[in-house]
Coordinates of C-alpha atoms in Angstrom, one line a residue:
X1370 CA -45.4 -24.2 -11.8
X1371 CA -42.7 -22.5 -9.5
X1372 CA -39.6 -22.0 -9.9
X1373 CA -36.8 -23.7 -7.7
X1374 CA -34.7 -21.2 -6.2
X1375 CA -31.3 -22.1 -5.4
X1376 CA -28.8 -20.8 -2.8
X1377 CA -26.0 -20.1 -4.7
X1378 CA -24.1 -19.3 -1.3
X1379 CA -24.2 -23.4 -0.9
X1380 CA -22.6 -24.4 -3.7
X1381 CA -19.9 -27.6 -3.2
X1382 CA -16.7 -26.1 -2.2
X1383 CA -14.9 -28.5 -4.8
X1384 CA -17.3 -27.4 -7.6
X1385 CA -17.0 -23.6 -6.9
X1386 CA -13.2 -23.8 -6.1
X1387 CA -13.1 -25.5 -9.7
X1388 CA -15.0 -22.9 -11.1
X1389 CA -13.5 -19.9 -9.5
X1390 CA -10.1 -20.6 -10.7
X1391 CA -11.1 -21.2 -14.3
X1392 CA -12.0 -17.6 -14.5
X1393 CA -10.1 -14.7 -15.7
X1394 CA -8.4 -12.3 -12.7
X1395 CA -10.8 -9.5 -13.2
X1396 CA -13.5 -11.8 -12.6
X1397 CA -12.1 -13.5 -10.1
X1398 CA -11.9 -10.9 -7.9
X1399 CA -15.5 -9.8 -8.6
X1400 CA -16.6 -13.3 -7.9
X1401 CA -14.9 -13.4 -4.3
X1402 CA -17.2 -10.9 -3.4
X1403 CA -20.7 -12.2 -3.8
X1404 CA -20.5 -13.6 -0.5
X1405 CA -18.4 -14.8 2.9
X1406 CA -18.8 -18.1 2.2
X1407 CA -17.3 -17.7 -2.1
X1408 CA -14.6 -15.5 -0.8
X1409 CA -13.8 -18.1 2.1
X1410 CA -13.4 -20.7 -0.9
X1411 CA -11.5 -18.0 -3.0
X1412 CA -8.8 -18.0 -0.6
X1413 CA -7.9 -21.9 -1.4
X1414 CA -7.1 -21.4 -4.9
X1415 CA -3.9 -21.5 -6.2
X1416 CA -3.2 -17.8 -7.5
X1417 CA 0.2 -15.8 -8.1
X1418 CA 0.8 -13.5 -5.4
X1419 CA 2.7 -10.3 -6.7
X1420 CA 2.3 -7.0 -7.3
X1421 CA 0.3 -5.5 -10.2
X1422 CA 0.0 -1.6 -11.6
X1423 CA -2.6 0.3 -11.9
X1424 CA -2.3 3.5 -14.6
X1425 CA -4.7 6.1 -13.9
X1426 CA -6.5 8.0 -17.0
X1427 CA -8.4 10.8 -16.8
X1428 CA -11.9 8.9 -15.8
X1429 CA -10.4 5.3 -16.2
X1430 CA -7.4 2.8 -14.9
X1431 CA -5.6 0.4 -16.6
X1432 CA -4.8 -3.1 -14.8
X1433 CA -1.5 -4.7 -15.4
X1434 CA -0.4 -7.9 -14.6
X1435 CA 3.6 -8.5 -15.3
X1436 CA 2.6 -12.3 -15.7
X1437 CA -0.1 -11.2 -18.8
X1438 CA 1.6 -8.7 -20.4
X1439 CA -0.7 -9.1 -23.8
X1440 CA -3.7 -8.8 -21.5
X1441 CA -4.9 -5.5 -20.1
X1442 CA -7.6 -5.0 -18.1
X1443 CA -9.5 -1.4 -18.5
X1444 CA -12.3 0.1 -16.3
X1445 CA -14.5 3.2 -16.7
X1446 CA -15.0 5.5 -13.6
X1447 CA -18.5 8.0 -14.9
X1448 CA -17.8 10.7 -12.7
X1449 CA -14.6 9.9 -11.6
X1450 CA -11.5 12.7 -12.1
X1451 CA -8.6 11.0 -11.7
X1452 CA -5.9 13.8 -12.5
X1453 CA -7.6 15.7 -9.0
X1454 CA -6.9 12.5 -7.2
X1455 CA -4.1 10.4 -5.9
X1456 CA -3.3 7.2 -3.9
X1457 CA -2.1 7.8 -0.3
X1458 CA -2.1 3.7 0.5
X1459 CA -3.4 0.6 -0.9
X1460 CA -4.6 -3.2 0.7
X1461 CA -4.8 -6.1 -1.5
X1462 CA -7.9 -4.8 -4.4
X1463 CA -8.9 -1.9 -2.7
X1464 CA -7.1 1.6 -2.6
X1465 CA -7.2 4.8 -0.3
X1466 CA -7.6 7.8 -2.4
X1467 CA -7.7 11.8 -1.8
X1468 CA -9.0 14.6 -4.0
X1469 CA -8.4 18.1 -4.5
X1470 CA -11.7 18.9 -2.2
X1471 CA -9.8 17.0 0.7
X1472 CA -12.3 14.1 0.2
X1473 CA -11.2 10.7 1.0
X1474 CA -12.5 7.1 -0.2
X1475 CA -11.7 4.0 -0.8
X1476 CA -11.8 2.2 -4.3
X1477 CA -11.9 -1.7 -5.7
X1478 CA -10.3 -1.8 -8.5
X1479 CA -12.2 -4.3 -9.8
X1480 CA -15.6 -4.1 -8.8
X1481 CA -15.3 -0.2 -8.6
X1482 CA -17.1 -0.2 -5.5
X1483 CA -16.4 3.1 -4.1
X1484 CA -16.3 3.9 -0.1
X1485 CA -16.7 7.6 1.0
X1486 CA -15.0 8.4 4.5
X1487 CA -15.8 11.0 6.2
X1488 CA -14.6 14.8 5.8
X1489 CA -10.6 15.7 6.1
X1490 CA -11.9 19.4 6.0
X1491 CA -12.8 19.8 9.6
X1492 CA -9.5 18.7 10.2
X1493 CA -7.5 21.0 8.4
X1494 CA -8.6 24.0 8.9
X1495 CA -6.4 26.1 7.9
X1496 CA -4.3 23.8 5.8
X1497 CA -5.4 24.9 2.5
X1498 CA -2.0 23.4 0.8
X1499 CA -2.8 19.8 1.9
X1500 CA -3.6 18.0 -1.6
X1501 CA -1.6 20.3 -3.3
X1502 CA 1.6 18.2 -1.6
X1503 CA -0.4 15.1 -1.3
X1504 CA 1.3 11.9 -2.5
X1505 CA 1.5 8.4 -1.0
X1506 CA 5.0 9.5 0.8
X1507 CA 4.5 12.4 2.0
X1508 CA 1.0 11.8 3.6
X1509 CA 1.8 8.4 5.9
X1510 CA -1.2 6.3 5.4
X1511 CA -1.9 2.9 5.9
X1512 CA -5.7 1.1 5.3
X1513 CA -6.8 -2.6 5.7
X1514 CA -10.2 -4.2 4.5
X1515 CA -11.1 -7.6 5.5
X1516 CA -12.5 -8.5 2.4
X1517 CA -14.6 -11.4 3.7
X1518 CA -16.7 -9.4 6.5
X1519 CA -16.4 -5.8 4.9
X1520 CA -14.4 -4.4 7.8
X1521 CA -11.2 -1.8 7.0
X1522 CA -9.1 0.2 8.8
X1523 CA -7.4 3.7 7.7
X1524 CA -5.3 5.3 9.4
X1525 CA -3.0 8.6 8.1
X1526 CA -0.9 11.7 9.7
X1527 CA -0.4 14.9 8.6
X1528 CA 2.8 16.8 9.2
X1529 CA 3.5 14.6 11.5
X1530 CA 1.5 16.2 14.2
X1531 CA -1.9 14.7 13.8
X1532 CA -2.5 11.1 14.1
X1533 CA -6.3 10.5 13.1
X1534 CA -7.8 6.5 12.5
X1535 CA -11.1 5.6 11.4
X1536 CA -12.9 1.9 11.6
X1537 CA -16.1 0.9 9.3
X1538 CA -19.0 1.7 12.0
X1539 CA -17.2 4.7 13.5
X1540 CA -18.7 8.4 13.1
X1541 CA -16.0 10.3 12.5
X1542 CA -12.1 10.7 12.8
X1543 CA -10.6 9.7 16.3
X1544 CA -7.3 11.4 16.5
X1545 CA -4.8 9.9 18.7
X1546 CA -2.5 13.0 20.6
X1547 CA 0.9 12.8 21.5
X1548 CA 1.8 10.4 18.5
X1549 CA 3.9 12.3 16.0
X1550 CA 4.1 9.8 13.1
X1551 CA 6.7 9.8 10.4
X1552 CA 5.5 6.4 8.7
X1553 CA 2.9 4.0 9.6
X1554 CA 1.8 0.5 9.0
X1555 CA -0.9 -1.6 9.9
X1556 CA -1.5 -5.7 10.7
X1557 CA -3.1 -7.6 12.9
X1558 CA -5.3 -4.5 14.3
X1559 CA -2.6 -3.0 15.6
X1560 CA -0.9 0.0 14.4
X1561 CA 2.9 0.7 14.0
X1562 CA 3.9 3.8 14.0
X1563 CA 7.5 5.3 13.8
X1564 CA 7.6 8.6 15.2
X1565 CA 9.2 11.7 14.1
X1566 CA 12.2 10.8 17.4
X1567 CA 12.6 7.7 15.2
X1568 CA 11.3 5.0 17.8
X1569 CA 8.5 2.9 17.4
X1570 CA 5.0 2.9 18.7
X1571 CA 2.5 0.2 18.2
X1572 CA -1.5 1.3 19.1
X1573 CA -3.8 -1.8 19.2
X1574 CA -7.3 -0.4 17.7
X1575 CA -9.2 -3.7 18.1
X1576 CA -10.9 -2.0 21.1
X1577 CA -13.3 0.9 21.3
X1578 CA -10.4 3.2 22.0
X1579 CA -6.8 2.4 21.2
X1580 CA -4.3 1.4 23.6
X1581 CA -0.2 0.8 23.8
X1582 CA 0.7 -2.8 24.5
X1583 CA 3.0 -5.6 24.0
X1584 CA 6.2 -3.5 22.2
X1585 CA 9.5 -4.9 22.5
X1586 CA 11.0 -1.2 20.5
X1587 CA 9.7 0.8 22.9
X1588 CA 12.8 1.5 24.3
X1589 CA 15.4 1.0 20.8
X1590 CA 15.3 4.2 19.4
X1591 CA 16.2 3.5 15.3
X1592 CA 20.3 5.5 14.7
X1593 CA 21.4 5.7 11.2
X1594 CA 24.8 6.6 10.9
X1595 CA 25.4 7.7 7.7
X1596 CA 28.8 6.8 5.0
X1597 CA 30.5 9.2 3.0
X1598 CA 28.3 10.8 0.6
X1599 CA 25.2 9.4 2.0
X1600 CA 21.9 11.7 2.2
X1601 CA 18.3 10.1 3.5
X1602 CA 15.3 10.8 1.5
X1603 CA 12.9 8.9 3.3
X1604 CA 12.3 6.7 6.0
X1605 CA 9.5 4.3 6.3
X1606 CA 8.5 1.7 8.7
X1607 CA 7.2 -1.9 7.3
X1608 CA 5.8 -5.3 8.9
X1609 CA 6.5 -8.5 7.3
X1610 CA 4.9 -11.4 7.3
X1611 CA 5.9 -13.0 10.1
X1612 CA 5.3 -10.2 12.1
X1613 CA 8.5 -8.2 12.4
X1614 CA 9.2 -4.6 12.3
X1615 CA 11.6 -2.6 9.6
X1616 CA 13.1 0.6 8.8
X1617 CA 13.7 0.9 5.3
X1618 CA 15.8 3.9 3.7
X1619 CA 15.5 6.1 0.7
X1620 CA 18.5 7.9 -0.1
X1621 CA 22.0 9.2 -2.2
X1622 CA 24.6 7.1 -1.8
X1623 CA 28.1 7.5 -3.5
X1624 CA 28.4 9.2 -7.0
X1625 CA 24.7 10.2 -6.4
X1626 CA 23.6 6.6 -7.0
X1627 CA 19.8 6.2 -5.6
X1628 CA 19.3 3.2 -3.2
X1629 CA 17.1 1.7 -0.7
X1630 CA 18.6 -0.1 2.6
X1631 CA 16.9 -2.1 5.1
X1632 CA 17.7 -2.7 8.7
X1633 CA 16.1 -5.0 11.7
X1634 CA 16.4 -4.6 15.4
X1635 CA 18.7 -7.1 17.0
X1636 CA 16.2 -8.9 19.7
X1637 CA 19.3 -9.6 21.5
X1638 CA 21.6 -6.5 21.7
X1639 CA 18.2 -4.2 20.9
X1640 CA 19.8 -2.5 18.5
X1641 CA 19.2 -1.7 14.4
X1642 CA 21.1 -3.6 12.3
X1643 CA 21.3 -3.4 8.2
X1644 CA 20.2 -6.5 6.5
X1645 CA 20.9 -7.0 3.1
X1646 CA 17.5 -9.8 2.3
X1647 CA 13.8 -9.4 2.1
X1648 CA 14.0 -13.7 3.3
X1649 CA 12.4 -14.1 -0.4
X1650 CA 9.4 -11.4 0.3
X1651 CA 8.9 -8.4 -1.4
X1652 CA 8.5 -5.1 0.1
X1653 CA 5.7 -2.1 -1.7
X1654 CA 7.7 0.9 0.0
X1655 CA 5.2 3.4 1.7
X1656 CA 2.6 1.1 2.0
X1657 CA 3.9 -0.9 5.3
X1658 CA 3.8 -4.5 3.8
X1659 CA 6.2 -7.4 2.5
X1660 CA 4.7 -10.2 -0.1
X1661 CA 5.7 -13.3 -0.7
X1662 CA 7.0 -13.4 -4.4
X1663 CA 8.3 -15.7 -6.7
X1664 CA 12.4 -16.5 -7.1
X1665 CA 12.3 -15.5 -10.6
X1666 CA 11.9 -12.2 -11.9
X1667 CA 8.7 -12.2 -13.8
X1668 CA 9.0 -10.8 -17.5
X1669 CA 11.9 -9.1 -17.2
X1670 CA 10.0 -5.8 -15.1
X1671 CA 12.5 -6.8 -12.0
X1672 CA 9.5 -8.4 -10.1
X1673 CA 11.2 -10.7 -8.0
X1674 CA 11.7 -11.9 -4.0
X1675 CA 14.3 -9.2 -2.4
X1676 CA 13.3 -6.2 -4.2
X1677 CA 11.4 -3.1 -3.4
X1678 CA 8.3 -2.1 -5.6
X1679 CA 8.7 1.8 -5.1
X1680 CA 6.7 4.7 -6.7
X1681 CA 9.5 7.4 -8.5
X1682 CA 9.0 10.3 -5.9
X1683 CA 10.1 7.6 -3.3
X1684 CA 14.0 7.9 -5.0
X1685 CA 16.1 11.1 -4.1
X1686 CA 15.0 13.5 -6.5
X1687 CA 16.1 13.5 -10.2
X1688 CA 16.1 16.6 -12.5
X1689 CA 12.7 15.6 -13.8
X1690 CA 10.7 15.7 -10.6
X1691 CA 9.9 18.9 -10.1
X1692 CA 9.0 19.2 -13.9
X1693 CA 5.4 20.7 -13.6
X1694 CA 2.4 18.2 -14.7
X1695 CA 5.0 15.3 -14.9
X1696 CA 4.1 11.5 -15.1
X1697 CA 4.6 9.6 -12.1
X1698 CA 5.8 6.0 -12.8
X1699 CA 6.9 2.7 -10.9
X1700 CA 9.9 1.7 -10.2
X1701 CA 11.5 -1.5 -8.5
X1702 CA 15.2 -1.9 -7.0
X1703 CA 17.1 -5.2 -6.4
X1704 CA 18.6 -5.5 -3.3
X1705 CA 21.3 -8.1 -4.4
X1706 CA 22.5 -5.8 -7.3
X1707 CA 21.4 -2.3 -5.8
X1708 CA 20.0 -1.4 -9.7
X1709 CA 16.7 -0.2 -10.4
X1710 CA 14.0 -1.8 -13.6
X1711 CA 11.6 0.4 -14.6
X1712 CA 8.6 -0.9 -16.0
X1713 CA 7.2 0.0 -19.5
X1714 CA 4.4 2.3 -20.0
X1715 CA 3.6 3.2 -23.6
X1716 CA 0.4 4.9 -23.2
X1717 CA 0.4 8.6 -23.5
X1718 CA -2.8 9.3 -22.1
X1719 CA -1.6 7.7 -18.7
X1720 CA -1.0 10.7 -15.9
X1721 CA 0.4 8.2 -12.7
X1722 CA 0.6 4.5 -11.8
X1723 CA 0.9 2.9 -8.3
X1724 CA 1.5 -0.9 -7.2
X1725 CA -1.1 -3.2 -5.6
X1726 CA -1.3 -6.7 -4.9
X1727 CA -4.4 -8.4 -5.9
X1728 CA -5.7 -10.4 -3.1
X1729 CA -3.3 -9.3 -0.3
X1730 CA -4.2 -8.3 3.0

């Protein structure tokens, strides 16, 4: 007698939908996978939306979700050296990562599906010190994965002379001349780009070859004139939600306090104007995006709508950070109150942790 075979790909979307959110996140997330049309139904179930850490180990990472404190999620990585690697962007389960050979890939974190691009090296010739300052703010970078068809998107700068993106199907690195990129971010296939002259350029790579079009700061060069006793660390461009652009600020304020500020462009007058609300999104600071988030802080780790999730080397430089071999750890800063809650991280064997948001893209 044979046996039935069933398309699992077919299943009623009320039955899976039931099923899928009766499981735990990790396998959630491996569940969505399986297939266009699971994922599709994945997308209809009522999940938080906020941002996670993950702590690197040596050859493992740690999962943390501020809503499950008690329950940690840990994955091995054979093969995997994570103190020669580090994070230069991140979209929703998937991040971009660099190693000390100046070998890119990307990374699920929960599958631990891993995606080799190719080669930096031909790039850099003669850039030997490129990983050696590698980190995810001073290497703009910006990646997207459609996690329903497979496609992503990376995109990342270097010095801010080279420009070079890369699309699933391509052969190699297209580098885009004559854009010198300070930050970047990425939505919609489009590209936005603020440049070292502190404008903003926005490439549209959903064609063979990229193209400028449709940019209403083309022409509103970004002016920060700075207080009393104000220094800027770093400058990053972001895109929210609903599509509009931001310049968000690192720097020293008054009595060396460390704070970030945030400023939109006036569609009216054109120009930049500081705003003092997130309009109940969160912003992950270097990687381009805002997040929905909930009103409360969640368990007391200052995870809450109208912050910034921020990595330490994103804050004006403290004694500690040019400590050889130090940790690096995550911060995040209310806007309301200007103060900064640093998560807890007990575990010594931990050498960095970086935020991601489960499911976001």
């Amino acid at each position: 007698m044979s046996r039935v075979r069933y398309d699992w790909s077919k299943l009623c979307t009320d039955l899976l939908r039931s099923i899928l959110e009766t499981l735990n996140t990790k396998d959630f997330h491996r569940a969505r996978t399986v297939c266009s049309s699971w994922y599709s139904v994945s997308t209809t179930c009522m999940r938080p939306l906020h941002p996670w850490r993950i702590l690197f180990r040596k050859s493992s990472t740690l999962l943390l979700d501020p809503e499950q404190q008690d329950e940690t999620l840990e994955t091995e990585h054979p093969g995997t050296d994570f103190s020669e690697s580090c994070v230069i962007a991140s979209c929703s389960n998937w991040l971009l990562m660099i190693d000390v050979r100046v070998d890119s890939y990307l990374l699920n974190v929960f599958t631990c599906e891993r995606i080799n691009l190719p080669s930096m090296k031909s790039l850099l010739v003669g850039n030997a010190s490129f990983y050696s300052n590698a980190s995810s703010s001073n290497i703009p970078a910006c990646l997207w994965v459609d996690e329903r068809t497979g496609d992503y998107a990376v995109a990342w700068s270097y010095k801010e002379h080279y420009l070079f993106s890369y699309k699933k199907g391509d052969e190699t690195w297209r580098e885009h001349r004559g854009t010198r990129c300070r930050s970047m971010a990425y939505k919609k296939n489009r590209l936005y780009v603020l440049t070292s002259d502190d404008y903003i350029k926005i490439l549209d790579l959903s064609g063979d070859s990229p193209k400028e079009e449709g940019n209403p700061y083309v022409n509103h060069r970004f002016r920060f004139v700075s207080q009393p006793g104000e220094f800027v660390w770093r400058k990053k461009v972001a895109i929210t939600n609903s599509g509009e652009v931001l310049i968000v600020l690192s720097l020293r304020g008054l009595q060396e306090k460390r704070l970030f500020c945030i400023f939109k462009m006036n569609g009216e007058s054109g120009n930049w104007e500081r705003v003092d609300t997130l309009g109940g999104e969160m912003l992950m600071f270097g990687y381009g995006v805002t997040v929905r988030s909930p009103i409360k802080e969640i368990d007391g780790e200052g995870i809450r709508s109208d912050s910034i999730c921020f990595v330490d080397y994103d804050l004006w430089p403290a004694a500690e950070y040019f400590r050889p071999n130090r940790k690096i750890v995550c911060g995040v800063f209310d806007l309301a109150s200007s103060t900064i809650t640093w998560p807890k991280t007990s575990d010594a064997s931990v050498l960095k942790s970086f935020w991601f948001v489960p499911g976001y893209a």
